[in-house]
mmCIF file of C-alpha atoms (C1' of nucleotides) in Angstrom:
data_model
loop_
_atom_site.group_PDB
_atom_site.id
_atom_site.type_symbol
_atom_site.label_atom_id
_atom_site.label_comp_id
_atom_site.label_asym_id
_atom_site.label_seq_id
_atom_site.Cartn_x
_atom_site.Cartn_y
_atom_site.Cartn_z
ATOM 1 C CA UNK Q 20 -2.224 -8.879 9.652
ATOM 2 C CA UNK Q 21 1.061 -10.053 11.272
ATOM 3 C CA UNK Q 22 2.921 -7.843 10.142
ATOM 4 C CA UNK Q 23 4.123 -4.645 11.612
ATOM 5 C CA UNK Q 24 3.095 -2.351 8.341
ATOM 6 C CA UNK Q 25 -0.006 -3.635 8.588
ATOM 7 C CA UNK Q 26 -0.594 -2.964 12.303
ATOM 8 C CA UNK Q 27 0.446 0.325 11.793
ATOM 9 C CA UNK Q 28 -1.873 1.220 8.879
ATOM 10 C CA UNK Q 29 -4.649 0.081 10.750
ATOM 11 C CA UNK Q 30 -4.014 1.996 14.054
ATOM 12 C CA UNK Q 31 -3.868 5.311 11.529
ATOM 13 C CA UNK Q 32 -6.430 4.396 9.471
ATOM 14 C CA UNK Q 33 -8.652 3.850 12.330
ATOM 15 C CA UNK Q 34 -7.957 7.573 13.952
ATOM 16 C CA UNK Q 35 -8.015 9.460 10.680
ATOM 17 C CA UNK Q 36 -11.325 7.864 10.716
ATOM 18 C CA UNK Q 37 -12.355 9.145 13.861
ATOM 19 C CA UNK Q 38 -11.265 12.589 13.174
ATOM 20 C CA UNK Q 39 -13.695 14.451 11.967
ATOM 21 C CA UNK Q 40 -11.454 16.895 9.904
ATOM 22 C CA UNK Q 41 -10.267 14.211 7.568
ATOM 23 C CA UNK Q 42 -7.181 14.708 8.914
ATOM 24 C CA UNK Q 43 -4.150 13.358 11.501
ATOM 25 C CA UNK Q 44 -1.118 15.089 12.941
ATOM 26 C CA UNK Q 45 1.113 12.841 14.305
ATOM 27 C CA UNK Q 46 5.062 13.083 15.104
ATOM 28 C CA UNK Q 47 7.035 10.005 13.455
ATOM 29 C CA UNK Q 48 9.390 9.928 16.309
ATOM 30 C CA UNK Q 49 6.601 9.329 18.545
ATOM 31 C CA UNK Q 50 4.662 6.927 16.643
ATOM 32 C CA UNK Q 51 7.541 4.998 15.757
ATOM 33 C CA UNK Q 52 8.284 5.016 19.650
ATOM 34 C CA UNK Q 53 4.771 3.306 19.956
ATOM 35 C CA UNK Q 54 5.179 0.920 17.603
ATOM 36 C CA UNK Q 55 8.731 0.376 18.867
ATOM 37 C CA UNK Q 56 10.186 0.194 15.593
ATOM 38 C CA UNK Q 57 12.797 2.129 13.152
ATOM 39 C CA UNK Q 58 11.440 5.841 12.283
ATOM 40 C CA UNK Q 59 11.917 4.807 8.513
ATOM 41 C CA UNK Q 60 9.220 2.250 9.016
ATOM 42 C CA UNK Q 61 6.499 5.068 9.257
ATOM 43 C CA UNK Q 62 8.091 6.255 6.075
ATOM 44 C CA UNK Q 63 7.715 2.716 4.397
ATOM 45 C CA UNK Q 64 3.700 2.629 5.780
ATOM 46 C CA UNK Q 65 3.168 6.145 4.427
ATOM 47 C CA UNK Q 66 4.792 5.214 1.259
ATOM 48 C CA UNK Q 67 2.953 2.140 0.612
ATOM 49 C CA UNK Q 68 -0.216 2.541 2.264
ATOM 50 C CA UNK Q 69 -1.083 6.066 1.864
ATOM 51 C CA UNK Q 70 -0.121 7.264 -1.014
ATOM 52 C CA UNK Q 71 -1.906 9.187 -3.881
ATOM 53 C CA UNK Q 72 -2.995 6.688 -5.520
ATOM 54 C CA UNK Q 73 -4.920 5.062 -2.410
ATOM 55 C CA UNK Q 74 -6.340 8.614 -2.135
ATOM 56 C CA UNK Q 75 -4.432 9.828 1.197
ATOM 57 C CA UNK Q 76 -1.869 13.388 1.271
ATOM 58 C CA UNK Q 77 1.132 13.616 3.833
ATOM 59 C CA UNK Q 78 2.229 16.628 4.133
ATOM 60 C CA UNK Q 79 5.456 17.108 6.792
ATOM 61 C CA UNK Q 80 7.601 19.339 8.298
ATOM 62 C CA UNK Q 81 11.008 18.994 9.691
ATOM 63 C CA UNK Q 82 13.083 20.551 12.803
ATOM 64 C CA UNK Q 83 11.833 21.727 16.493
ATOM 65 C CA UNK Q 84 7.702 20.912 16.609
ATOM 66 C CA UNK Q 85 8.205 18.520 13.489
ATOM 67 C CA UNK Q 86 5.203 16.814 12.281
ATOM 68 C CA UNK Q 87 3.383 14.143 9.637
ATOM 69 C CA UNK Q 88 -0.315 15.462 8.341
ATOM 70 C CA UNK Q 89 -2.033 12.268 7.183
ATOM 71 C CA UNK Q 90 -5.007 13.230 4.830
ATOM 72 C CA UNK Q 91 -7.423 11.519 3.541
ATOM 73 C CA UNK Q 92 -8.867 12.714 0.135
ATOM 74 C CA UNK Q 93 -12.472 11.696 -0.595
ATOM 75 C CA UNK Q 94 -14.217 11.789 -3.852
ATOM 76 C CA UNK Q 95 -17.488 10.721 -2.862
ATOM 77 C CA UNK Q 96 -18.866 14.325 -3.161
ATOM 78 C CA UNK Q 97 -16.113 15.490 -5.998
ATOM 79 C CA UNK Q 98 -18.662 15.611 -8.971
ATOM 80 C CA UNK Q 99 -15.959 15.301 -11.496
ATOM 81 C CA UNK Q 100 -13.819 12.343 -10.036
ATOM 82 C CA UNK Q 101 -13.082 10.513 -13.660
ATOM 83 C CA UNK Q 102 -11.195 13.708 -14.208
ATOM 84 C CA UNK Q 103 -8.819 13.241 -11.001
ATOM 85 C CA UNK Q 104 -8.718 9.753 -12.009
ATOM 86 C CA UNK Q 105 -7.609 10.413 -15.557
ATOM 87 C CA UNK Q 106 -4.810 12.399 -14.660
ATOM 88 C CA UNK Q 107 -3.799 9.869 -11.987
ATOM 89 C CA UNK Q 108 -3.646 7.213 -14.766
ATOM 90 C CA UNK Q 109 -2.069 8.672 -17.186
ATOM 91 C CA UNK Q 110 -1.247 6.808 -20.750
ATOM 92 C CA UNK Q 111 0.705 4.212 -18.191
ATOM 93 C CA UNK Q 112 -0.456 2.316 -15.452
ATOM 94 C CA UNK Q 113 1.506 -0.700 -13.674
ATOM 95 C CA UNK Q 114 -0.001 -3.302 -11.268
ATOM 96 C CA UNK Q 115 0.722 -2.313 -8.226
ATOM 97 C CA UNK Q 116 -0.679 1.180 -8.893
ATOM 98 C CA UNK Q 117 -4.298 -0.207 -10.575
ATOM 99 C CA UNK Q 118 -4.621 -2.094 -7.365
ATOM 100 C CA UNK Q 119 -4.287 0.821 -5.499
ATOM 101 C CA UNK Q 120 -6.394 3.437 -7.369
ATOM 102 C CA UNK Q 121 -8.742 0.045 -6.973
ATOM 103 C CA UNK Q 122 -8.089 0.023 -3.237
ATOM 104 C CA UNK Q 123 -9.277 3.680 -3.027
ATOM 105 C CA UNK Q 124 -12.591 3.052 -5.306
ATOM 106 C CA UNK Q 125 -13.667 0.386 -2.744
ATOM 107 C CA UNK Q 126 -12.755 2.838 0.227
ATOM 108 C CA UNK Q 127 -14.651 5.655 -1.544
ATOM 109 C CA UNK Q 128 -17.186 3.500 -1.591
ATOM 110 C CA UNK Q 129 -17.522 4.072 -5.585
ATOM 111 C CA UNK Q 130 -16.974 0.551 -6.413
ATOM 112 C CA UNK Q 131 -17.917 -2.745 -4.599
ATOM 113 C CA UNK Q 132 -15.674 -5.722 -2.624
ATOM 114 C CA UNK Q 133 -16.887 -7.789 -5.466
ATOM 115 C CA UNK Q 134 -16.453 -5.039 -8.523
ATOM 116 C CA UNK Q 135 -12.969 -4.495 -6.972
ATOM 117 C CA UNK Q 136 -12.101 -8.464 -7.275
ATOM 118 C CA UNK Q 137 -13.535 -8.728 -10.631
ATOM 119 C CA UNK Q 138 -11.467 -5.564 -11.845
ATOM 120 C CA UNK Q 139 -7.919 -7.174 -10.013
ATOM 121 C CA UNK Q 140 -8.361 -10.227 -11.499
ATOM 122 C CA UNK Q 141 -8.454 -8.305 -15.200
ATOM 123 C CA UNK Q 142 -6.052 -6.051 -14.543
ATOM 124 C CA UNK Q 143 -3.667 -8.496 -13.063
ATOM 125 C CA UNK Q 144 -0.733 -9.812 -14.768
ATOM 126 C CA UNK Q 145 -1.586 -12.833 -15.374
ATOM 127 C CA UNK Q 146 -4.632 -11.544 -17.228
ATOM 128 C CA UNK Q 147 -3.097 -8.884 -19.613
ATOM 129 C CA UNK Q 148 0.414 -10.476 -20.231
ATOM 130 C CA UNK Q 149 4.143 -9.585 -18.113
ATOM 131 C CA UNK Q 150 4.051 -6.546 -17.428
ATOM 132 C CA UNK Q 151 6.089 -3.810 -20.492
ATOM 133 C CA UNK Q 152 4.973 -0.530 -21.451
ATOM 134 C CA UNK Q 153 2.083 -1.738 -23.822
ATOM 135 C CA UNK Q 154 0.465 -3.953 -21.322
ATOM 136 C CA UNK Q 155 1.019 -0.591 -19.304
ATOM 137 C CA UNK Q 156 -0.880 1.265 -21.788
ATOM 138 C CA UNK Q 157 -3.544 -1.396 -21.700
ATOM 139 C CA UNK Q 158 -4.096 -1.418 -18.354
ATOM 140 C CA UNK Q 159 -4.262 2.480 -18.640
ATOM 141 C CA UNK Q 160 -6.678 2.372 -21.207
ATOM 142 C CA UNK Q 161 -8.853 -0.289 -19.663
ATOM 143 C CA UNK Q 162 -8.708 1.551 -16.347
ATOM 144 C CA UNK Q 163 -9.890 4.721 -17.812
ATOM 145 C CA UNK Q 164 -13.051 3.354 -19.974
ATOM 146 C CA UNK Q 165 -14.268 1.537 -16.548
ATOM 147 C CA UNK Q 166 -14.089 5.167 -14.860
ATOM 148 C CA UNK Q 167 -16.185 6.490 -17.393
ATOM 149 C CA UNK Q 168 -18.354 3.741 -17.406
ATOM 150 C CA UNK Q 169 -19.278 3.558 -13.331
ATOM 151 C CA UNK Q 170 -20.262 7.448 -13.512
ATOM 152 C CA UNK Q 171 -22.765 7.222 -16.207
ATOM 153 C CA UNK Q 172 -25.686 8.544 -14.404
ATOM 154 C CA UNK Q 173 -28.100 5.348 -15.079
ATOM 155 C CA UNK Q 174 -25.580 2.998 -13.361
ATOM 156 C CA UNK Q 175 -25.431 4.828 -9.863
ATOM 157 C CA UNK G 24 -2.836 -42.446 1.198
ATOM 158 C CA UNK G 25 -0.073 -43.005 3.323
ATOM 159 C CA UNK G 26 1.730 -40.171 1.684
ATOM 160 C CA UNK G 27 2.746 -36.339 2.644
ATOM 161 C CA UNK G 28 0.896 -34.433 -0.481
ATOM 162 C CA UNK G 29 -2.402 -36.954 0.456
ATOM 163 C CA UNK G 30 -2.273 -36.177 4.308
ATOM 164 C CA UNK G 31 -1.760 -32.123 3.839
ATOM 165 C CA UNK G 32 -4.315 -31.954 1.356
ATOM 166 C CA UNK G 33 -6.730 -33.657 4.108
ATOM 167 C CA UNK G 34 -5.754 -31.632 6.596
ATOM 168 C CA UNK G 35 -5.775 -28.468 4.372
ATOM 169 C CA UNK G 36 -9.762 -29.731 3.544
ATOM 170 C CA UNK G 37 -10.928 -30.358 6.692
ATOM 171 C CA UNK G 38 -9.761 -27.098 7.990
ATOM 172 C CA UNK G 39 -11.350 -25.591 5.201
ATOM 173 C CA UNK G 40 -14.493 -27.242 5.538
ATOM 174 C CA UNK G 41 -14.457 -25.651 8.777
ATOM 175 C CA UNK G 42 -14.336 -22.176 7.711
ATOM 176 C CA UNK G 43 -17.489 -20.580 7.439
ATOM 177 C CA UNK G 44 -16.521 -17.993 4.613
ATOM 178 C CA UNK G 45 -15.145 -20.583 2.211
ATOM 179 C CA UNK G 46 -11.769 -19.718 2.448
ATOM 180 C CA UNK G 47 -8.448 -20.097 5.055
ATOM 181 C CA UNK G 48 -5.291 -18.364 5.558
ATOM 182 C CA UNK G 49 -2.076 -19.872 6.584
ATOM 183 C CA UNK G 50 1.640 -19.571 6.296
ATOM 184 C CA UNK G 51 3.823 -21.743 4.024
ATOM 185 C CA UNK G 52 6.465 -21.845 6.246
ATOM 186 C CA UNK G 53 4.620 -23.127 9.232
ATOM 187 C CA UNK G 54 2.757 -25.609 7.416
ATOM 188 C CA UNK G 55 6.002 -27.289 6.158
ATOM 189 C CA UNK G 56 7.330 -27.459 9.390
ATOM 190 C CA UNK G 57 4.238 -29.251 10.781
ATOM 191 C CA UNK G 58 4.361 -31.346 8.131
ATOM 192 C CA UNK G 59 8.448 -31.868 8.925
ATOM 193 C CA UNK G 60 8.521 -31.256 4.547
ATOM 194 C CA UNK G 61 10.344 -28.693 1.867
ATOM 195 C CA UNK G 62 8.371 -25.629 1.495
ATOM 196 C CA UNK G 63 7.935 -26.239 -2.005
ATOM 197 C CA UNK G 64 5.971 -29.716 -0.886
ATOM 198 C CA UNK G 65 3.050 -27.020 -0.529
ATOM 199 C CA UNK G 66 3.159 -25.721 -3.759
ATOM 200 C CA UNK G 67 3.137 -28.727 -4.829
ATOM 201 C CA UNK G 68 0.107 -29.716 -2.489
ATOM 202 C CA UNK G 69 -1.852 -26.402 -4.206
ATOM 203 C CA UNK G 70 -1.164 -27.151 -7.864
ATOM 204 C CA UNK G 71 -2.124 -30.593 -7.740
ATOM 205 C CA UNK G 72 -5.026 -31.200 -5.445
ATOM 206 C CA UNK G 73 -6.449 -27.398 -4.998
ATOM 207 C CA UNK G 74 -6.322 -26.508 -8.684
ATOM 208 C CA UNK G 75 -8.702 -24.255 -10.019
ATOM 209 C CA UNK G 76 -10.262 -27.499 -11.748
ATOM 210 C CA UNK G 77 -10.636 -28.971 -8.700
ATOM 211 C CA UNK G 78 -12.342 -25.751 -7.205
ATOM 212 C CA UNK G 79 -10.621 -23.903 -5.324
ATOM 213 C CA UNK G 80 -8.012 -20.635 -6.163
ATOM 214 C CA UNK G 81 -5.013 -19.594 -4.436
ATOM 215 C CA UNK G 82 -3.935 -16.072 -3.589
ATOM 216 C CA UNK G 83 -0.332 -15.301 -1.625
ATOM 217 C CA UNK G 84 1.268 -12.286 -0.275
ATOM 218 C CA UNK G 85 5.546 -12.634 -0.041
ATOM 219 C CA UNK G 86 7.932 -11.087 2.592
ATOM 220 C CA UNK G 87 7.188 -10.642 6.407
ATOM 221 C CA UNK G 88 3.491 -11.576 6.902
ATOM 222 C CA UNK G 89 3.398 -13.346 4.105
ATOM 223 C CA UNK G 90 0.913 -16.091 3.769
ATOM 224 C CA UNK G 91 -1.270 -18.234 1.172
ATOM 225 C CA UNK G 92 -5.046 -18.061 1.015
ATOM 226 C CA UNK G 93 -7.324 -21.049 -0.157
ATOM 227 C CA UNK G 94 -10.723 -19.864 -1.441
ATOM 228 C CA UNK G 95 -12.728 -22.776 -2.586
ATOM 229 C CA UNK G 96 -15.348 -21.834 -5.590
ATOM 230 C CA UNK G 97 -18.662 -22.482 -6.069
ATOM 231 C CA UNK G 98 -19.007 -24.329 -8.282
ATOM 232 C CA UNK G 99 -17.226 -26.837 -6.085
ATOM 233 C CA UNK G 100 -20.304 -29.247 -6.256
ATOM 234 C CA UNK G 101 -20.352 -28.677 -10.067
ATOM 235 C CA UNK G 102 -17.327 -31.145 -11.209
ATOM 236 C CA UNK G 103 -17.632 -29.800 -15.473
ATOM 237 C CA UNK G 104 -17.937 -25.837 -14.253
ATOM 238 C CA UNK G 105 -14.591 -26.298 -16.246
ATOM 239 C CA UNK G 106 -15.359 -28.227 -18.719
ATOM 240 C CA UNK G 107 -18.367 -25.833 -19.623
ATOM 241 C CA UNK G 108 -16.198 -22.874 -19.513
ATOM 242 C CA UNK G 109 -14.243 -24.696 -22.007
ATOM 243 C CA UNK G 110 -16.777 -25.033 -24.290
ATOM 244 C CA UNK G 111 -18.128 -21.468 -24.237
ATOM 245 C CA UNK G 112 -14.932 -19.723 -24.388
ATOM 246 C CA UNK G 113 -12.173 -21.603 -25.134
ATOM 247 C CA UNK G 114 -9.037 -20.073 -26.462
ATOM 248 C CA UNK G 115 -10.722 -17.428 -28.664
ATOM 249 C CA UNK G 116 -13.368 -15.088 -27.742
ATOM 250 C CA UNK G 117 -15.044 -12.477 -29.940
ATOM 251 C CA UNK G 118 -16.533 -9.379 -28.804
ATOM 252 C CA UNK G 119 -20.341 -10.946 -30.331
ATOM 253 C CA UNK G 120 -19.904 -14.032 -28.062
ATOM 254 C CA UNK G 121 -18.539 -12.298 -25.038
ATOM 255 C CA UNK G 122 -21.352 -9.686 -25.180
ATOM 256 C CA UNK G 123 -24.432 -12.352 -26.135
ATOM 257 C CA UNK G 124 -22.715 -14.793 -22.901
ATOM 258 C CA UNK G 125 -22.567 -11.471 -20.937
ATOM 259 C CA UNK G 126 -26.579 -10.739 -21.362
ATOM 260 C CA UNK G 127 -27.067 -14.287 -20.485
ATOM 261 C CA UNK G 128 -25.503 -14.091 -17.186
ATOM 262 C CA UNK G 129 -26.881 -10.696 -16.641
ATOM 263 C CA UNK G 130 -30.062 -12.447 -17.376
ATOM 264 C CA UNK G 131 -29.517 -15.378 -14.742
ATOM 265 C CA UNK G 132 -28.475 -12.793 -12.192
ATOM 266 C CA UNK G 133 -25.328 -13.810 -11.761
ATOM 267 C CA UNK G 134 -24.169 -10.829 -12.543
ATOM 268 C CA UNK G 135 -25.336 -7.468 -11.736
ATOM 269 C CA UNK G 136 -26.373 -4.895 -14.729
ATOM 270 C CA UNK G 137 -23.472 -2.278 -13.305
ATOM 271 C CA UNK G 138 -21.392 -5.369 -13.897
ATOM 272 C CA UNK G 139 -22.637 -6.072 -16.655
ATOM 273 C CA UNK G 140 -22.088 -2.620 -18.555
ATOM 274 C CA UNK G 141 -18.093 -2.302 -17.115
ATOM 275 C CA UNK G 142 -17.528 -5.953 -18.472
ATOM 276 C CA UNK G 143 -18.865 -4.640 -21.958
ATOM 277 C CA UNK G 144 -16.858 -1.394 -21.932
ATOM 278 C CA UNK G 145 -13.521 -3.866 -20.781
ATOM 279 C CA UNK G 146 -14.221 -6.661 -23.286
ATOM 280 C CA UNK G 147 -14.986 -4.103 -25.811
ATOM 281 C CA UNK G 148 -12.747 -3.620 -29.210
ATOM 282 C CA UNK G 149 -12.208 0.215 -28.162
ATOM 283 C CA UNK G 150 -10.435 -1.395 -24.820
ATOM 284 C CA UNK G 151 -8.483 -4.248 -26.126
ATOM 285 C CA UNK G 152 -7.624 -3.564 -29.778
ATOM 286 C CA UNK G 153 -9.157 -4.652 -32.687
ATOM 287 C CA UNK G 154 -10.878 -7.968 -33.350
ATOM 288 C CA UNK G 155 -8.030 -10.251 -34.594
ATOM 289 C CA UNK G 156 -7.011 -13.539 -33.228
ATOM 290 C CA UNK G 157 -4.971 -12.909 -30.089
ATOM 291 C CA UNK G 158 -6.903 -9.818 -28.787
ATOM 292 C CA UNK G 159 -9.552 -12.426 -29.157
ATOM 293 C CA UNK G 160 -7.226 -14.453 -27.255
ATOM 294 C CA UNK G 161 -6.751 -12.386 -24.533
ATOM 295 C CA UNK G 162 -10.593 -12.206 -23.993
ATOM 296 C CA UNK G 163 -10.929 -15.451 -23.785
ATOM 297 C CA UNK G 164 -8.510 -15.096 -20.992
ATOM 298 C CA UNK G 165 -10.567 -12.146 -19.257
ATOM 299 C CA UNK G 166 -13.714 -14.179 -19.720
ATOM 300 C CA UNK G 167 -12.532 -17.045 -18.453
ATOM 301 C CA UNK G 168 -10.939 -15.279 -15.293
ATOM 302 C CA UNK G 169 -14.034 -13.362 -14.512
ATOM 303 C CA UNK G 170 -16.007 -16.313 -14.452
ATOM 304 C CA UNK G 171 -13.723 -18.176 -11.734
ATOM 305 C CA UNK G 172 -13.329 -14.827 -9.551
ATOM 306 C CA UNK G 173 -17.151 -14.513 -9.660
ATOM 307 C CA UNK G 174 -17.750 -18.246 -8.568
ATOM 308 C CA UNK G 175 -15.425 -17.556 -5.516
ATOM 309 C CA UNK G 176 -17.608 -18.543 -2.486
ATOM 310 C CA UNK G 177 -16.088 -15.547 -0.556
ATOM 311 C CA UNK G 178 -17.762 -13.348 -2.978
ATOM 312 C CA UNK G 179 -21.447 -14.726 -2.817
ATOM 313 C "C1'" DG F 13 11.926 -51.477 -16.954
ATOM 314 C "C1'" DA F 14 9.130 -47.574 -18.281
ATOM 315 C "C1'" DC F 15 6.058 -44.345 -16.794
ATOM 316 C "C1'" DT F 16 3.850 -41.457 -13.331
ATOM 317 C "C1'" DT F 17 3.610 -39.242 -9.029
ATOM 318 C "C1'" DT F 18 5.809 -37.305 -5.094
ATOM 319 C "C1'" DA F 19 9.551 -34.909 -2.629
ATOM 320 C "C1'" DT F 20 13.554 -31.989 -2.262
ATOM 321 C "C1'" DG F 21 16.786 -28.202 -2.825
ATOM 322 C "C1'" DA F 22 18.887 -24.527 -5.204
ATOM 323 C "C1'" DC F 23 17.803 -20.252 -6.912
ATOM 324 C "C1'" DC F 24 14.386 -16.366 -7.743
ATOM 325 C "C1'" DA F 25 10.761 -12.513 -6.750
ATOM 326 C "C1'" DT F 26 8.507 -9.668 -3.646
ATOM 327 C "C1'" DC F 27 7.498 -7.361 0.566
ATOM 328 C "C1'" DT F 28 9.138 -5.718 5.103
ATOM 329 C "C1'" DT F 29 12.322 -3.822 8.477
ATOM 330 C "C1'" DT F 30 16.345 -1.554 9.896
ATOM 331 C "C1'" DG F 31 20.209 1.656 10.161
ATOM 332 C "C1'" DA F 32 23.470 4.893 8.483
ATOM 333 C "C1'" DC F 33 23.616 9.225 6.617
ATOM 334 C "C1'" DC F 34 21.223 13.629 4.842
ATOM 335 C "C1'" DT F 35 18.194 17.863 4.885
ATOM 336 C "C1'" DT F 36 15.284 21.170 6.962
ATOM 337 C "C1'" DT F 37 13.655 24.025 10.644
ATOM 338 C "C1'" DA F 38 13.392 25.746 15.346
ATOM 339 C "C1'" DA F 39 15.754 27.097 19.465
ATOM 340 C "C1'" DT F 40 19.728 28.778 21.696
ATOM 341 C "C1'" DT F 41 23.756 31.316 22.164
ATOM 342 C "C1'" DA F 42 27.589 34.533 21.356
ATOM 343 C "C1'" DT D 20 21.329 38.943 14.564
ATOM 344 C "C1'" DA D 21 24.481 35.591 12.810
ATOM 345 C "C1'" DA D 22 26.211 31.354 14.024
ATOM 346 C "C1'" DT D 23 25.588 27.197 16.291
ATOM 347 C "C1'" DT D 24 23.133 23.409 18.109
ATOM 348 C "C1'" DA D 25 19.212 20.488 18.664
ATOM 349 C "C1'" DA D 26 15.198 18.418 16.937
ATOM 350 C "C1'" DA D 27 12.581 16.941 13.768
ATOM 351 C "C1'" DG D 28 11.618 14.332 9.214
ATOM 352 C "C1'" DG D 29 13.703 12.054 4.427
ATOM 353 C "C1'" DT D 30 16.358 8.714 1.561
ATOM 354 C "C1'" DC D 31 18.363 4.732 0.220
ATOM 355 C "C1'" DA D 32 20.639 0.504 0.291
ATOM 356 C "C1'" DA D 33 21.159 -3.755 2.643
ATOM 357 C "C1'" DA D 34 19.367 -7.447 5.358
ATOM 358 C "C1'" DG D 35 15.476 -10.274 6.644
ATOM 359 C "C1'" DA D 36 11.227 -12.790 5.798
ATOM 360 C "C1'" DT D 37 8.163 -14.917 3.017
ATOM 361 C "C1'" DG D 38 6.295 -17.397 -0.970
ATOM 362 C "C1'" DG D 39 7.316 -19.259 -6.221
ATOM 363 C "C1'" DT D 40 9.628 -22.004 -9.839
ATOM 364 C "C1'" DC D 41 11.986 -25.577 -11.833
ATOM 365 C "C1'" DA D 42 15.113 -29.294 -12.530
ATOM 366 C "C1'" DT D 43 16.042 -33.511 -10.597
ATOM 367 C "C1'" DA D 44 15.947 -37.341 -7.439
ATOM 368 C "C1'" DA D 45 13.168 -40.724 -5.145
ATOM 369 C "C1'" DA D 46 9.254 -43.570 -4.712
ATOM 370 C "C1'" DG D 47 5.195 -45.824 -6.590
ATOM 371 C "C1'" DT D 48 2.678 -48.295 -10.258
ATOM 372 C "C1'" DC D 49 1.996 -51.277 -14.250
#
DNA sequence: GACTTTATGACCATCTTTGACCTTTAATTA
DNA sequence: TAATTAAAGGTCAAAGATGGTCATAAAGTC
């Protein structure tokens, strides 16, 4: 956890989970004055770290009383989560954005640390082939069948 | 063993032995300059002496905060783990073996039954095409990858 | 001397960090 | 109130920081 992206993921991660809302305001100015680093650096962390696939919403606004709103979507009561999930795969899924829908199961609780390593390690490159659009489509396909599989009712 | 790639991979053991959770973190960079060697000398440190033959895997993040991570496997006191995997997968895997070795692991609880079930629906026809040598390739490949991430000691 | 193992360096891939420039919105002013 | 200014946040490309690969040289071994 060296790095600064890192660091700051944590620090939001870790008030958004205090917050009892499911929710953070936060200016980027400011936080970026914390941090003491570039404002486009919160940009980067958002980007990477909480984005749609890893289950989070930002929602901003610009000018005089500016603002980020970091938050987090759960599933864990949203009956018909495969759905979401289907329409966040899609017919195409690459690596990086597998991992992450994987990164949000394990947060969500859905999936294990040990069902999440298993899935990585099939979904990864190495496992399915360089990545094109019909390894894409695999992965897509794959992806999907597991959701359906983890909410059949006799596996909870 | 007077030379470089014997005296890292001593130090990189003993370290390791050390750890209580079977694996260690470190930085390429660093350990090259301790060891006053080319960066590569460490990749070629992993792929000879902490091969996944030998027992261990490797996992590495790139760009600032970067490092490598050495997870040693269980089956680290089982020298033919390989071998055996060999044997029961080898380079072509059809959906009848994978499912019969599948029930046998299930059955020596070295898997879970939730596990169980999404490795069926992955290694199933409807998920990786129909039965013909190289999708039979390519779960050989799962298989075989499963097995290794499974045996990591991190994930006992 | 031929073969194998070890070591290096040039070049590549990926992830992070920054800074210059842009857009949007609120506050102020004419 | 329309125009202007100030105060946010957004984008994108370039630079920086790691680790990976591969051909080749150097060192050991037989």
């Amino acid at each position: 956890m060296g790095n600064l992206a890192d660091r700051i993921e944590v620090y939001l991660k870790r008030i958004l989970e205090q917050s009892k809302d499911g929710y953070i305001i936060l200016q980027r100015g400011v936080l970026a004055e914390e941090f003491s680093c570039a404002p486009s650096q919160i940009n980067y962390v958002l980007n990477t770290r909480f984005s749609i696939d890893r289950g989070y919403l930002v929602e901003s606004r610009r000018g005089g009383g500016g603002y980020l709103r970091i938050i987090r979507l759960e599933f864990g009561s949203e009956p018909d989560f495969p759905q979401l999930m289907k329409k966040l795969i899609g017919n195409n899924l690459s690596q990086t954005r597998a991992f992450n829908l994987l990164h949000r199961l394990r947060e969500d609780e859905i999936i294990t640390r040990r069902e999440e390593e298993i899935l990585r390690t099939i979904l990864h490159r190495d496992s399915l082939g360089e990545e094109n659009p019909q390894t894409n489509g695999l992965r897509a396909n794959i992806m999907r069948r597991v959701l359906l599989t983890i909410s059949r009712e006799d596996l909870q």
